[in-house]
Each structure stands twice: as C-alpha cells, then as structure tokens.
Amino acid sequence: MPSKCILILLDGLGDRAYVNLGHKTPLQAAETPNLDRLARLGSNGLFHGKRQGLALPSEEAHFALFGYRQEEFPGRGILEAQGAGIPVSPDDVAVLAHFVSVTEKNGVLVLKKDRPEASGEEIDQLLNALSPFETDGIEVSFVQTRNLDGIIVIKGGTSPHVTDSDPLQEGMPLIEIQPLNSTRTDPEAQATSRALKKFLLDCYTKLKGHRVNSNRQMRKKCPINALATQRPGRLRPVDSFHRRWGLRGLSISSGLIYWGLCNFLGMEVLKAHDSIDPGKDLADRIELACSHLRGFDFVHVHTKAPDSAAHTKNPHVKRDVIESLDRGLGSVLNTLLDDPELLLVITSDHSTPSSGPLIHSGEPVPITVVGTGVRRDGIERFDEINCAGGALGFVTGADFMPMVLNFLDRTKLRGLMDTPEDQPYWPGLRKPFSLE
C-alpha cells in the first residue's frame, strides 16, 4: 500500500448545469482525458466538507477536509492576517476589509460599487488618510494586504463575535455592526461592535472629502470612500496537523487564506504564485510536490483557477480553464502513476456556480482516489455525475482524513491504545517500555 499522499485540490471545480453547455456542468463539458484516466484507475465518489446544500467558503471547506471541527475554526480574518504576515496577538481580532464606493441615502450608506477600479497612486493616498483609531481603550487600524484589500486589526478587550458590514450586493445598504445573538450581552462584543463602527465612520469621513475622490468626481468616476468588513476572527489553540493525523503536512498553494490556514495548522507552506497559464502552474506545483515527498507524508497541491474562472460568471471560461488544468496534469501524470508508494487524491473544496448571484453553492464535488490496492470501480469519467456512482459513495470532511489514513495503512484498529491519547493513526507517538 502507499505510504505518501498528494492531494490535488482544484478549487471551486463543481458547478451547475447550463443550457448553453448542453445542460452539462463546465466539468462535464470539458475535454479531460487525464482526469478521466484517473477515474478509471481508482475509486470515485462525491465530496462535501459538511453536508449537501451548505455553501462553504474555501477556508471552512479546507478546515473540514483537513479533519477539524467547526467549533475549532478561528475565523477567516485571522487566517488571512497570518497568511499576510501581519503581527497579531492571541487577544487581537482581525477582520477582512476592503475599499468600496458608497452613497448616502435616507441616513444609511448604500453600496454603489464594490472594489472600484483604482490606480496604485490613488490607493496609496487613500491608505495614508486612514490613521490608527482609538476609542474606549480599543485600538483599531487598517493594514493593506493587496490593492484595495486589507485587514482591520482590533486590540484591547475585544471579541470576534460581531456582524459583517459588507452586504455583498451593490445597491444594498451596508450592514449595521452588532454583537451576534449568542454574545449580545457580552461587554467585549458590545465594545468591539461600537469601536469598529466608529472606525468605519471615521474612515468614511476622511475618505469622502479626500482630494483623490474630488479628482475622481471630475473624471466621472465613482468615489472610493468607505471600507466594508466581514468574517472577523481570533487565534485559538488547536492540534497541529501532525499531532492530529500523524502525518507531516506540506501545502503548495497561492493565496493568503491557504498560507494562513496551513500555517495555523502547523503545516509547512511553499508559496506559489499564479501566472496566466493555470495548467503550467498546476504541473509545476505537482512536480514540486513530488520533489518534497521524502520530507513529508501529505502534500496539498492547490490551484484557485476553476474558482476564479467561475467568478467571471461565464461557464465557457470555466470549461476552458478546466481543460488547461487537465493538460497540465497530463504532462506529469505518468510520474505520479509510476510511484507505487504514492496515494493520489483529486477533488475540490466546494462548488462555485458560473451563473447567478451566489458566491459558492452547496452541491458536492467529485473525488477520485488512485493508488496501489485502491479498488477500481469502473467509472469512466471524472465529473459531478459519473463520480456519484463510484465506490467511495458520499465522502464528508469528517471522513476524508480517516479515509487517507486507511489507504496509507496508517489507520488504527479501534480499541488499541498505544498512547494515552486515543489518536486515529497507527503507530502512535509511543513511549518505549522501560526496564526501570
């Protein structure tokens, strides 16, 4: 049986069926001879991090896939802060934030344009206008991560349990910052919501009259005059990936959220960067994964390309990106299949619809497992429909890592206790029997 695992994660691969693709999904419509070859060589099924119908963000889908419970999740804001290398303490709250264009209407701020186009010089001038803010002993500051995006760091008697202000839909009012129902009487949640609102109002006051926006108005461009926030988070203790599963983990990925998440779980991270050729990017990352198998037992190879293509809301674009990824996979596939010690898993984290208002949707995604000893179920195509008839059935996030341990001959027989902690892997981190 294999001793190492490479997980190839095609972000946002799943989709819905479209009339202009002959009532097929982009994956069904794509020519994918290499993914189909893998389907024929292994066991297939459908995967969802939680349960069918739930639209998961990438960070929560990955968190579940790596075998962690929702109550252990620290929040996306803190993970992106870690991915960006922003210093945060265990008591700090980090909130995702980005520049938007708003207009005043009936005493509220209405989202006019999300992430309006802006030059680097304009962004720099607006950033300089946002000085750190303090109120009631709470410090609030905005740290840019990329272009119009950044992290708001809140220090001093704070709580992450407050609502978003981002409505995610142009023409809708920004949302009032409030404590969550579960913490509505918590003084720290109340103080955090007040401080964050005051900071956002202060930013609006400074930005709306800024000379950058005066110049934009003369050029008939919408102002960049507010920040919208979502998904606060705070660090919390959690088992490392190695402690929980007995596997040395590595992530080869692009994007702050994946770097931050894997760092939070104690995995090593090799930071990749995207080019205009997603197929070559994937091939390069797979080759890098193969070269690191000596030092790691589990390698996460990630590409954001299908998800990004779906956000264009053009299913043909996503189909073409999938075909590019398949060509990239084909250039390294024989190397993968020639290694008898390798377990290869191909799946996605969630579905991303190429049409409609949803960011992500709740349909499950295909999963294929290939390796020595893995059952071959006769499935001929890798897609959302064909894989549903495979031997793996319906795989959830709670199933995924135990399944990997099983295929690696690392799963522990229930009832054995080779360590004081009932870990799921075998052999455990044992203490040798002493003659003393």
CSV table of C-alpha atoms in Angstrom, one decimal:
chain,number,residue,atom,x,y,z
A,1,MET,CA,0.0,0.0,0.0
A,2,PRO,CA,1.1,3.6,-0.5
A,3,SER,CA,3.0,5.5,2.2
A,4,LYS,CA,2.6,9.1,1.0
A,5,CYS,CA,-0.3,11.2,-0.2
A,6,ILE,CA,-0.6,14.0,-2.7
A,7,LEU,CA,-3.9,15.8,-2.6
A,8,ILE,CA,-4.6,17.8,-5.8
A,9,LEU,CA,-7.2,20.4,-4.9
A,10,LEU,CA,-9.0,22.1,-7.8
A,11,ASP,CA,-10.7,25.0,-6.0
A,12,GLY,CA,-14.3,25.6,-6.9
A,13,LEU,CA,-14.4,22.9,-9.5
A,14,GLY,CA,-18.0,21.8,-9.0
A,15,ASP,CA,-20.8,23.7,-10.7
A,16,ARG,CA,-24.3,23.6,-12.0
A,17,ALA,CA,-25.7,22.6,-15.4
A,18,TYR,CA,-26.1,25.2,-18.1
A,19,VAL,CA,-28.3,25.3,-21.2
A,20,ASN,CA,-25.5,26.8,-23.3
A,21,LEU,CA,-23.3,23.8,-22.4
A,22,GLY,CA,-26.0,21.3,-23.4
A,23,HIS,CA,-27.3,21.0,-19.8
A,24,LYS,CA,-23.9,20.0,-18.6
A,25,THR,CA,-21.6,21.4,-16.0
A,26,PRO,CA,-18.4,23.0,-17.2
A,27,LEU,CA,-16.5,19.9,-15.9
A,28,GLN,CA,-18.8,17.6,-17.9
A,29,ALA,CA,-18.5,19.8,-21.0
A,30,ALA,CA,-14.7,19.9,-20.8
A,31,GLU,CA,-12.4,17.5,-22.6
A,32,THR,CA,-10.4,16.0,-19.6
A,33,PRO,CA,-8.7,12.8,-20.8
A,34,ASN,CA,-6.2,12.8,-17.9
A,35,LEU,CA,-8.8,13.3,-15.1
A,36,ASP,CA,-10.9,10.6,-16.8
A,37,ARG,CA,-7.9,8.3,-16.9
A,38,LEU,CA,-7.5,8.7,-13.1
A,39,ALA,CA,-11.2,8.0,-12.6
A,40,ARG,CA,-10.8,4.7,-14.5
A,41,LEU,CA,-7.8,3.8,-12.3
A,42,GLY,CA,-9.3,4.3,-8.9
A,43,SER,CA,-12.3,4.7,-6.6
A,44,ASN,CA,-14.7,7.6,-7.1
A,45,GLY,CA,-17.4,9.4,-5.2
A,46,LEU,CA,-18.7,12.8,-4.2
A,47,PHE,CA,-17.3,15.1,-1.5
A,48,HIS,CA,-18.7,17.8,0.7
A,49,GLY,CA,-17.0,19.3,3.7
A,50,LYS,CA,-20.1,19.3,5.8
A,51,ARG,CA,-23.4,18.3,4.2
A,52,GLN,CA,-25.1,18.8,0.9
A,53,GLY,CA,-26.7,22.2,0.4
A,54,LEU,CA,-24.3,24.2,2.6
A,55,ALA,CA,-22.4,26.7,0.6
A,56,LEU,CA,-18.9,26.6,2.3
A,57,PRO,CA,-16.2,29.2,1.8
A,58,SER,CA,-12.8,27.8,0.9
A,59,GLU,CA,-11.3,28.2,4.3
A,60,GLU,CA,-14.1,26.3,6.1
A,61,ALA,CA,-14.2,23.6,3.4
A,62,HIS,CA,-10.4,23.1,3.7
A,63,PHE,CA,-10.6,23.1,7.5
A,64,ALA,CA,-13.2,20.3,7.4
A,65,LEU,CA,-11.3,18.4,4.8
A,66,PHE,CA,-8.1,18.5,7.0
A,67,GLY,CA,-10.2,16.9,9.7
A,68,TYR,CA,-11.0,19.8,12.0
A,69,ARG,CA,-14.4,20.6,13.7
A,70,GLN,CA,-16.3,23.8,13.1
A,71,GLU,CA,-16.0,24.8,16.7
A,72,GLU,CA,-12.2,24.9,16.3
A,73,PHE,CA,-12.3,27.3,13.4
A,74,PRO,CA,-10.7,30.7,14.3
A,75,GLY,CA,-12.4,32.9,11.6
A,76,ARG,CA,-11.1,33.9,8.2
A,77,GLY,CA,-9.9,37.3,9.2
A,78,ILE,CA,-7.2,36.0,11.5
A,79,LEU,CA,-6.1,33.3,8.9
A,80,GLU,CA,-5.6,36.0,6.2
A,81,ALA,CA,-3.7,38.1,8.7
A,82,GLN,CA,-1.4,35.1,9.4
A,83,GLY,CA,-1.0,34.5,5.6
A,84,ALA,CA,0.0,38.1,5.1
A,85,GLY,CA,2.4,38.0,8.0
A,86,ILE,CA,0.6,40.7,10.0
A,87,PRO,CA,1.6,40.6,13.6
A,88,VAL,CA,-1.4,39.6,15.8
A,89,SER,CA,-1.5,38.5,19.4
A,90,PRO,CA,-3.9,35.8,20.8
A,91,ASP,CA,-6.2,38.6,22.1
A,92,ASP,CA,-6.4,40.6,18.9
A,93,VAL,CA,-9.4,40.4,16.5
A,94,ALA,CA,-8.7,40.5,12.7
A,95,VAL,CA,-11.4,41.5,10.3
A,96,LEU,CA,-11.4,41.3,6.5
A,97,ALA,CA,-11.9,44.7,4.9
A,98,HIS,CA,-11.7,46.3,1.5
A,99,PHE,CA,-12.4,49.7,-0.1
A,100,VAL,CA,-15.8,50.3,-1.7
A,101,SER,CA,-17.8,53.1,-3.1
A,102,VAL,CA,-20.9,54.1,-1.2
A,103,THR,CA,-23.6,56.8,-1.4
A,104,GLU,CA,-25.7,58.3,1.4
A,105,LYS,CA,-29.5,57.6,1.2
A,106,ASN,CA,-32.1,58.1,3.9
A,107,GLY,CA,-29.4,58.2,6.6
A,108,VAL,CA,-27.6,55.0,5.6
A,109,LEU,CA,-24.7,54.1,3.4
A,110,VAL,CA,-25.6,52.2,0.3
A,111,LEU,CA,-23.0,50.1,-1.6
A,112,LYS,CA,-22.6,51.7,-5.0
A,113,LYS,CA,-19.6,49.9,-6.3
A,114,ASP,CA,-17.6,47.0,-4.8
A,115,ARG,CA,-13.8,47.3,-5.2
A,116,PRO,CA,-13.9,50.2,-7.7
A,117,GLU,CA,-11.1,50.4,-10.2
A,118,ALA,CA,-8.3,52.5,-8.8
A,119,SER,CA,-4.6,53.3,-9.6
A,120,GLY,CA,-1.8,52.4,-7.3
A,121,GLU,CA,-1.2,56.1,-6.6
A,122,GLU,CA,-4.8,56.6,-5.6
A,123,ILE,CA,-4.8,53.6,-3.3
A,124,ASP,CA,-1.6,54.8,-1.6
A,125,GLN,CA,-3.0,58.3,-1.0
A,126,LEU,CA,-6.3,56.9,0.5
A,127,LEU,CA,-4.3,54.5,2.7
A,128,ASN,CA,-2.3,57.4,4.1
A,129,ALA,CA,-5.6,59.0,5.1
A,130,LEU,CA,-6.5,56.1,7.4
A,131,SER,CA,-4.6,56.7,10.6
A,132,PRO,CA,-4.9,54.3,13.6
A,133,PHE,CA,-8.0,55.0,15.7
A,134,GLU,CA,-8.6,54.6,19.4
A,135,THR,CA,-11.8,54.7,21.4
A,136,ASP,CA,-12.7,53.5,24.9
A,137,GLY,CA,-9.3,51.7,25.3
A,138,ILE,CA,-9.7,49.8,22.0
A,139,GLU,CA,-7.2,50.4,19.1
A,140,VAL,CA,-8.3,49.9,15.5
A,141,SER,CA,-6.1,50.0,12.5
A,142,PHE,CA,-6.2,49.0,8.8
A,143,VAL,CA,-3.4,47.1,7.2
A,144,GLN,CA,-3.3,46.7,3.4
A,145,THR,CA,-2.7,43.2,2.1
A,146,ARG,CA,-3.2,43.7,-1.7
A,147,ASN,CA,-4.6,46.5,-3.8
A,148,LEU,CA,-8.0,47.5,-2.2
A,149,ASP,CA,-8.0,44.7,0.3
A,150,GLY,CA,-6.7,44.5,3.8
A,151,ILE,CA,-7.2,43.5,7.4
A,152,ILE,CA,-8.6,45.6,10.3
A,153,VAL,CA,-6.7,44.7,13.5
A,154,ILE,CA,-8.6,45.4,16.7
A,155,LYS,CA,-6.7,45.4,20.1
A,156,GLY,CA,-7.8,45.7,23.7
A,157,GLY,CA,-10.8,43.9,25.3
A,158,THR,CA,-12.2,42.7,22.0
A,159,SER,CA,-14.4,39.9,20.6
A,160,PRO,CA,-14.7,38.4,17.1
A,161,HIS,CA,-18.4,37.7,17.6
A,162,VAL,CA,-19.8,40.7,15.7
A,163,THR,CA,-21.6,41.0,12.4
A,164,ASP,CA,-20.3,41.9,9.0
A,165,SER,CA,-20.9,45.3,7.4
A,166,ASP,CA,-20.5,44.1,3.8
A,167,PRO,CA,-23.8,43.4,2.1
A,168,LEU,CA,-22.1,41.6,-0.8
A,169,GLN,CA,-24.6,43.1,-3.3
A,170,GLU,CA,-24.4,46.5,-5.0
A,171,GLY,CA,-27.5,48.7,-4.3
A,172,MET,CA,-27.9,47.3,-0.8
A,173,PRO,CA,-27.2,49.2,2.4
A,174,LEU,CA,-24.1,48.5,4.4
A,175,ILE,CA,-25.0,46.4,7.5
A,176,GLU,CA,-25.0,47.7,11.0
A,177,ILE,CA,-22.2,46.3,13.2
A,178,GLN,CA,-23.8,44.4,16.0
A,179,PRO,CA,-22.9,41.6,18.5
A,180,LEU,CA,-24.1,38.2,17.5
A,181,ASN,CA,-27.2,36.9,19.2
A,182,SER,CA,-25.1,34.4,21.1
A,183,THR,CA,-22.9,37.2,22.6
A,184,ARG,CA,-25.3,40.2,22.6
A,185,THR,CA,-24.9,40.7,26.4
A,186,ASP,CA,-21.1,40.2,26.3
A,187,PRO,CA,-19.4,43.5,27.1
A,188,GLU,CA,-16.4,42.8,24.8
A,189,ALA,CA,-18.7,42.0,21.8
A,190,GLN,CA,-20.6,45.2,22.5
A,191,ALA,CA,-17.4,47.2,22.9
A,192,THR,CA,-16.0,45.7,19.7
A,193,SER,CA,-19.1,46.5,17.6
A,194,ARG,CA,-19.1,50.1,18.9
A,195,ALA,CA,-15.4,50.6,18.2
A,196,LEU,CA,-15.5,49.0,14.7
A,197,LYS,CA,-18.5,51.2,13.8
A,198,LYS,CA,-16.8,54.3,15.0
A,199,PHE,CA,-13.7,53.4,13.0
A,200,LEU,CA,-15.7,52.8,9.8
A,201,LEU,CA,-17.5,56.1,10.2
A,202,ASP,CA,-14.2,57.9,10.8
A,203,CYS,CA,-12.8,56.3,7.6
A,204,TYR,CA,-15.9,57.4,5.7
A,205,THR,CA,-15.5,61.0,7.0
A,206,LYS,CA,-11.8,61.1,6.0
A,207,LEU,CA,-12.3,59.5,2.6
A,208,LYS,CA,-15.4,61.2,1.2
A,209,GLY,CA,-13.8,64.6,1.1
A,210,HIS,CA,-10.3,63.4,0.1
A,211,ARG,CA,-8.8,65.0,-2.9
A,212,VAL,CA,-8.5,61.7,-4.6
A,213,ASN,CA,-12.3,61.5,-4.7
A,214,SER,CA,-12.6,65.1,-5.8
A,215,ASN,CA,-10.4,64.3,-8.8
A,216,ARG,CA,-12.3,61.1,-9.5
A,217,GLN,CA,-15.6,63.0,-9.4
A,218,MET,CA,-14.3,65.4,-12.0
A,219,ARG,CA,-13.4,62.4,-14.2
A,220,LYS,CA,-16.9,61.0,-13.8
A,221,LYS,CA,-15.6,58.1,-11.7
A,222,CYS,CA,-17.2,56.8,-8.5
A,223,PRO,CA,-15.6,57.7,-5.3
A,224,ILE,CA,-13.6,55.3,-3.1
A,225,ASN,CA,-15.0,56.4,0.2
A,226,ALA,CA,-15.6,53.6,2.6
A,227,LEU,CA,-14.5,50.2,4.0
A,228,ALA,CA,-16.7,47.1,4.1
A,229,THR,CA,-16.0,44.3,6.5
A,230,GLN,CA,-16.7,40.7,7.0
A,231,ARG,CA,-15.6,37.5,8.8
A,232,PRO,CA,-13.8,38.5,12.0
A,233,GLY,CA,-11.5,36.0,13.7
A,234,ARG,CA,-9.2,35.5,16.6
A,235,LEU,CA,-6.4,32.9,17.2
A,236,ARG,CA,-7.3,29.9,19.3
A,237,PRO,CA,-5.4,26.8,20.4
A,238,VAL,CA,-5.7,23.8,18.0
A,239,ASP,CA,-3.9,20.5,17.5
A,240,SER,CA,-1.3,20.6,14.7
A,241,PHE,CA,-2.0,18.6,11.6
A,242,HIS,CA,0.9,16.3,12.5
A,243,ARG,CA,-0.3,15.7,16.1
A,244,ARG,CA,-3.9,15.0,14.9
A,245,TRP,CA,-3.1,12.7,12.0
A,246,GLY,CA,0.5,11.6,12.5
A,247,LEU,CA,1.4,12.9,9.0
A,248,ARG,CA,4.0,15.6,8.2
A,249,GLY,CA,2.0,18.1,6.1
A,250,LEU,CA,3.0,20.5,3.3
A,251,SER,CA,0.9,22.9,1.3
A,252,ILE,CA,1.9,24.2,-2.1
A,253,SER,CA,-0.6,27.0,-2.7
A,254,SER,CA,-1.2,30.6,-3.8
A,255,GLY,CA,-3.3,33.0,-1.7
A,256,LEU,CA,-3.2,34.4,1.8
A,257,ILE,CA,-6.0,32.3,3.1
A,258,TYR,CA,-4.3,29.0,2.2
A,259,TRP,CA,-0.9,30.1,3.5
A,260,GLY,CA,-2.5,31.4,6.7
A,261,LEU,CA,-4.7,28.3,7.3
A,262,CYS,CA,-1.9,25.8,6.7
A,263,ASN,CA,0.4,27.8,8.9
A,264,PHE,CA,-2.3,27.9,11.6
A,265,LEU,CA,-2.4,24.1,11.5
A,266,GLY,CA,1.3,23.7,11.7
A,267,MET,CA,1.9,22.6,8.1
A,268,GLU,CA,4.8,23.7,6.1
A,269,VAL,CA,4.0,26.1,3.3
A,270,LEU,CA,5.6,26.7,-0.1
A,271,LYS,CA,4.2,29.9,-1.5
A,272,ALA,CA,3.3,29.6,-5.2
A,273,HIS,CA,2.2,32.4,-7.5
A,274,ASP,CA,-0.3,32.3,-10.3
A,275,SER,CA,0.5,33.1,-13.9
A,276,ILE,CA,-1.7,33.4,-17.0
A,277,ASP,CA,-1.3,29.6,-17.6
A,278,PRO,CA,-3.1,27.6,-15.0
A,279,GLY,CA,-2.2,24.3,-16.5
A,280,LYS,CA,1.6,25.0,-16.3
A,281,ASP,CA,1.1,26.4,-12.8
A,282,LEU,CA,-0.5,23.1,-11.7
A,283,ALA,CA,2.2,21.0,-13.4
A,284,ASP,CA,4.9,23.0,-11.7
A,285,ARG,CA,3.3,22.6,-8.3
A,286,ILE,CA,2.8,18.8,-8.7
A,287,GLU,CA,6.5,18.4,-9.7
A,288,LEU,CA,7.4,20.4,-6.6
A,289,ALA,CA,5.2,18.2,-4.5
A,290,CYS,CA,7.0,15.1,-5.9
A,291,SER,CA,10.4,16.5,-5.1
A,292,HIS,CA,9.3,17.0,-1.4
A,293,LEU,CA,7.8,13.6,-0.7
A,294,ARG,CA,11.0,12.5,1.1
A,295,GLY,CA,10.3,15.0,3.9
A,296,PHE,CA,6.5,15.0,4.0
A,297,ASP,CA,3.8,12.4,4.1
A,298,PHE,CA,0.9,14.5,3.0
A,299,VAL,CA,1.2,17.3,0.3
A,300,HIS,CA,-1.7,19.6,-0.5
A,301,VAL,CA,-1.4,21.0,-4.1
A,302,HIS,CA,-3.8,23.8,-4.7
A,303,THR,CA,-5.0,25.8,-7.6
A,304,LYS,CA,-7.6,28.6,-7.4
A,305,ALA,CA,-8.1,28.7,-11.2
A,306,PRO,CA,-11.5,27.0,-11.5
A,307,ASP,CA,-13.0,29.1,-8.8
A,308,SER,CA,-11.6,32.3,-10.3
A,309,ALA,CA,-13.0,31.3,-13.7
A,310,ALA,CA,-16.4,30.7,-12.2
A,311,HIS,CA,-16.5,34.2,-10.7
A,312,THR,CA,-16.4,35.6,-14.2
A,313,LYS,CA,-20.0,34.2,-14.4
A,314,ASN,CA,-19.2,32.6,-17.8
A,315,PRO,CA,-19.3,28.8,-17.8
A,316,HIS,CA,-17.4,28.6,-21.1
A,317,VAL,CA,-14.4,30.4,-19.4
A,318,LYS,CA,-14.5,27.8,-16.6
A,319,ARG,CA,-14.7,24.9,-19.1
A,320,ASP,CA,-11.6,26.2,-20.8
A,321,VAL,CA,-9.7,26.6,-17.6
A,322,ILE,CA,-10.5,23.1,-16.6
A,323,GLU,CA,-9.2,21.8,-19.9
A,324,SER,CA,-6.0,23.8,-19.3
A,325,LEU,CA,-5.6,22.2,-15.9
A,326,ASP,CA,-6.2,18.7,-17.4
A,327,ARG,CA,-3.4,19.3,-19.9
A,328,GLY,CA,-1.1,20.4,-17.1
A,329,LEU,CA,-1.9,17.3,-15.1
A,330,GLY,CA,-1.3,15.2,-18.2
A,331,SER,CA,2.3,16.4,-18.5
A,332,VAL,CA,3.2,15.0,-15.1
A,333,LEU,CA,0.7,12.1,-14.8
A,334,ASN,CA,3.0,9.2,-15.7
A,335,THR,CA,5.4,10.4,-13.0
A,336,LEU,CA,2.6,10.2,-10.4
A,337,LEU,CA,1.3,6.9,-11.6
A,338,ASP,CA,4.8,5.2,-11.7
A,339,ASP,CA,5.3,5.7,-8.0
A,340,PRO,CA,3.9,2.6,-6.1
A,341,GLU,CA,4.3,4.5,-2.8
A,342,LEU,CA,2.0,7.3,-3.8
A,343,LEU,CA,-1.6,7.7,-3.0
A,344,LEU,CA,-3.2,10.3,-5.3
A,345,VAL,CA,-6.4,12.2,-4.4
A,346,ILE,CA,-8.1,14.5,-6.8
A,347,THR,CA,-11.0,16.6,-5.6
A,348,SER,CA,-12.3,20.2,-4.9
A,349,ASP,CA,-13.3,22.1,-1.8
A,350,HIS,CA,-16.7,23.3,-3.0
A,351,SER,CA,-18.9,24.2,-6.0
A,352,THR,CA,-18.7,27.6,-7.5
A,353,PRO,CA,-21.6,28.5,-9.8
A,354,SER,CA,-20.7,30.2,-13.1
A,355,SER,CA,-24.0,32.0,-13.2
A,356,GLY,CA,-26.4,33.7,-10.7
A,357,PRO,CA,-25.8,35.7,-7.5
A,358,LEU,CA,-24.2,33.0,-5.3
A,359,ILE,CA,-20.5,33.2,-4.5
A,360,HIS,CA,-20.4,29.5,-3.8
A,361,SER,CA,-23.1,26.8,-3.8
A,362,GLY,CA,-23.9,23.7,-1.8
A,363,GLU,CA,-23.6,20.9,-4.4
A,364,PRO,CA,-21.0,18.2,-3.7
A,365,VAL,CA,-17.9,17.8,-5.8
A,366,PRO,CA,-16.2,14.8,-7.5
A,367,ILE,CA,-13.4,12.9,-5.7
A,368,THR,CA,-11.1,10.2,-7.1
A,369,VAL,CA,-8.5,8.2,-5.2
A,370,VAL,CA,-5.8,6.3,-7.0
A,371,GLY,CA,-3.1,4.1,-5.6
A,372,THR,CA,-1.9,0.5,-5.0
A,373,GLY,CA,-4.6,-1.6,-3.5
A,374,VAL,CA,-7.4,1.0,-4.1
A,375,ARG,CA,-10.5,-0.6,-5.6
A,376,ARG,CA,-11.3,0.2,-9.2
A,377,ASP,CA,-15.0,0.8,-9.6
A,378,GLY,CA,-15.4,1.0,-13.3
A,379,ILE,CA,-16.2,4.8,-13.5
A,380,GLU,CA,-15.1,6.2,-16.9
A,381,ARG,CA,-15.4,9.9,-16.4
A,382,PHE,CA,-14.3,12.4,-13.7
A,383,ASP,CA,-17.3,14.7,-13.2
A,384,GLU,CA,-20.1,15.5,-10.8
A,385,ILE,CA,-22.5,12.9,-12.3
A,386,ASN,CA,-20.3,9.9,-13.1
A,387,CYS,CA,-18.3,10.0,-9.9
A,388,ALA,CA,-21.6,9.8,-7.9
A,389,GLY,CA,-21.9,6.1,-8.9
A,390,GLY,CA,-18.4,5.2,-7.6
A,391,ALA,CA,-17.2,3.0,-4.8
A,392,LEU,CA,-16.4,5.8,-2.4
A,393,GLY,CA,-20.0,7.0,-2.1
A,394,PHE,CA,-20.6,10.3,-0.3
A,395,VAL,CA,-17.4,11.5,1.5
A,396,THR,CA,-17.7,14.2,4.1
A,397,GLY,CA,-14.9,16.3,5.7
A,398,ALA,CA,-15.1,14.1,8.8
A,399,ASP,CA,-14.5,11.0,6.5
A,400,PHE,CA,-11.6,12.4,4.5
A,401,MET,CA,-8.5,12.1,6.7
A,402,PRO,CA,-9.6,8.7,8.2
A,403,MET,CA,-10.0,7.5,4.6
A,404,VAL,CA,-6.5,8.7,3.7
A,405,LEU,CA,-5.0,7.0,6.8
A,406,ASN,CA,-6.7,3.8,5.8
A,407,PHE,CA,-5.3,3.9,2.2
A,408,LEU,CA,-1.9,4.6,3.7
A,409,ASP,CA,-2.1,1.6,6.0
A,410,ARG,CA,-1.9,4.0,8.9
A,411,THR,CA,-5.4,3.6,10.4
A,412,LYS,CA,-5.5,2.3,14.0
A,413,LEU,CA,-7.7,-0.7,14.9
A,414,ARG,CA,-10.4,0.6,17.2
A,415,GLY,CA,-9.7,-0.3,20.8
A,416,LEU,CA,-5.9,-0.3,20.7
A,417,MET,CA,-4.2,2.2,23.0
A,418,ASP,CA,-0.6,2.6,22.2
A,419,THR,CA,-0.6,6.1,23.6
A,420,PRO,CA,-2.5,7.8,26.5
A,421,GLU,CA,-4.4,9.7,23.8
A,422,ASP,CA,-6.8,7.8,21.5
A,423,GLN,CA,-5.3,9.1,18.3
A,424,PRO,CA,-6.7,7.8,15.0
A,425,TYR,CA,-3.4,6.8,13.4
A,426,TRP,CA,-1.1,3.8,13.9
A,427,PRO,CA,1.6,3.6,15.1
A,428,GLY,CA,1.2,6.4,17.6
A,429,LEU,CA,3.9,8.5,19.2
A,430,ARG,CA,4.6,5.8,21.7
A,431,LYS,CA,6.7,5.8,24.8
A,432,PRO,CA,9.1,2.7,24.9
A,433,PHE,CA,8.6,0.2,27.7
A,434,SER,CA,11.2,0.9,30.4
A,435,LEU,CA,13.1,-1.7,32.5
A,436,GLU,CA,13.1,0.7,35.4
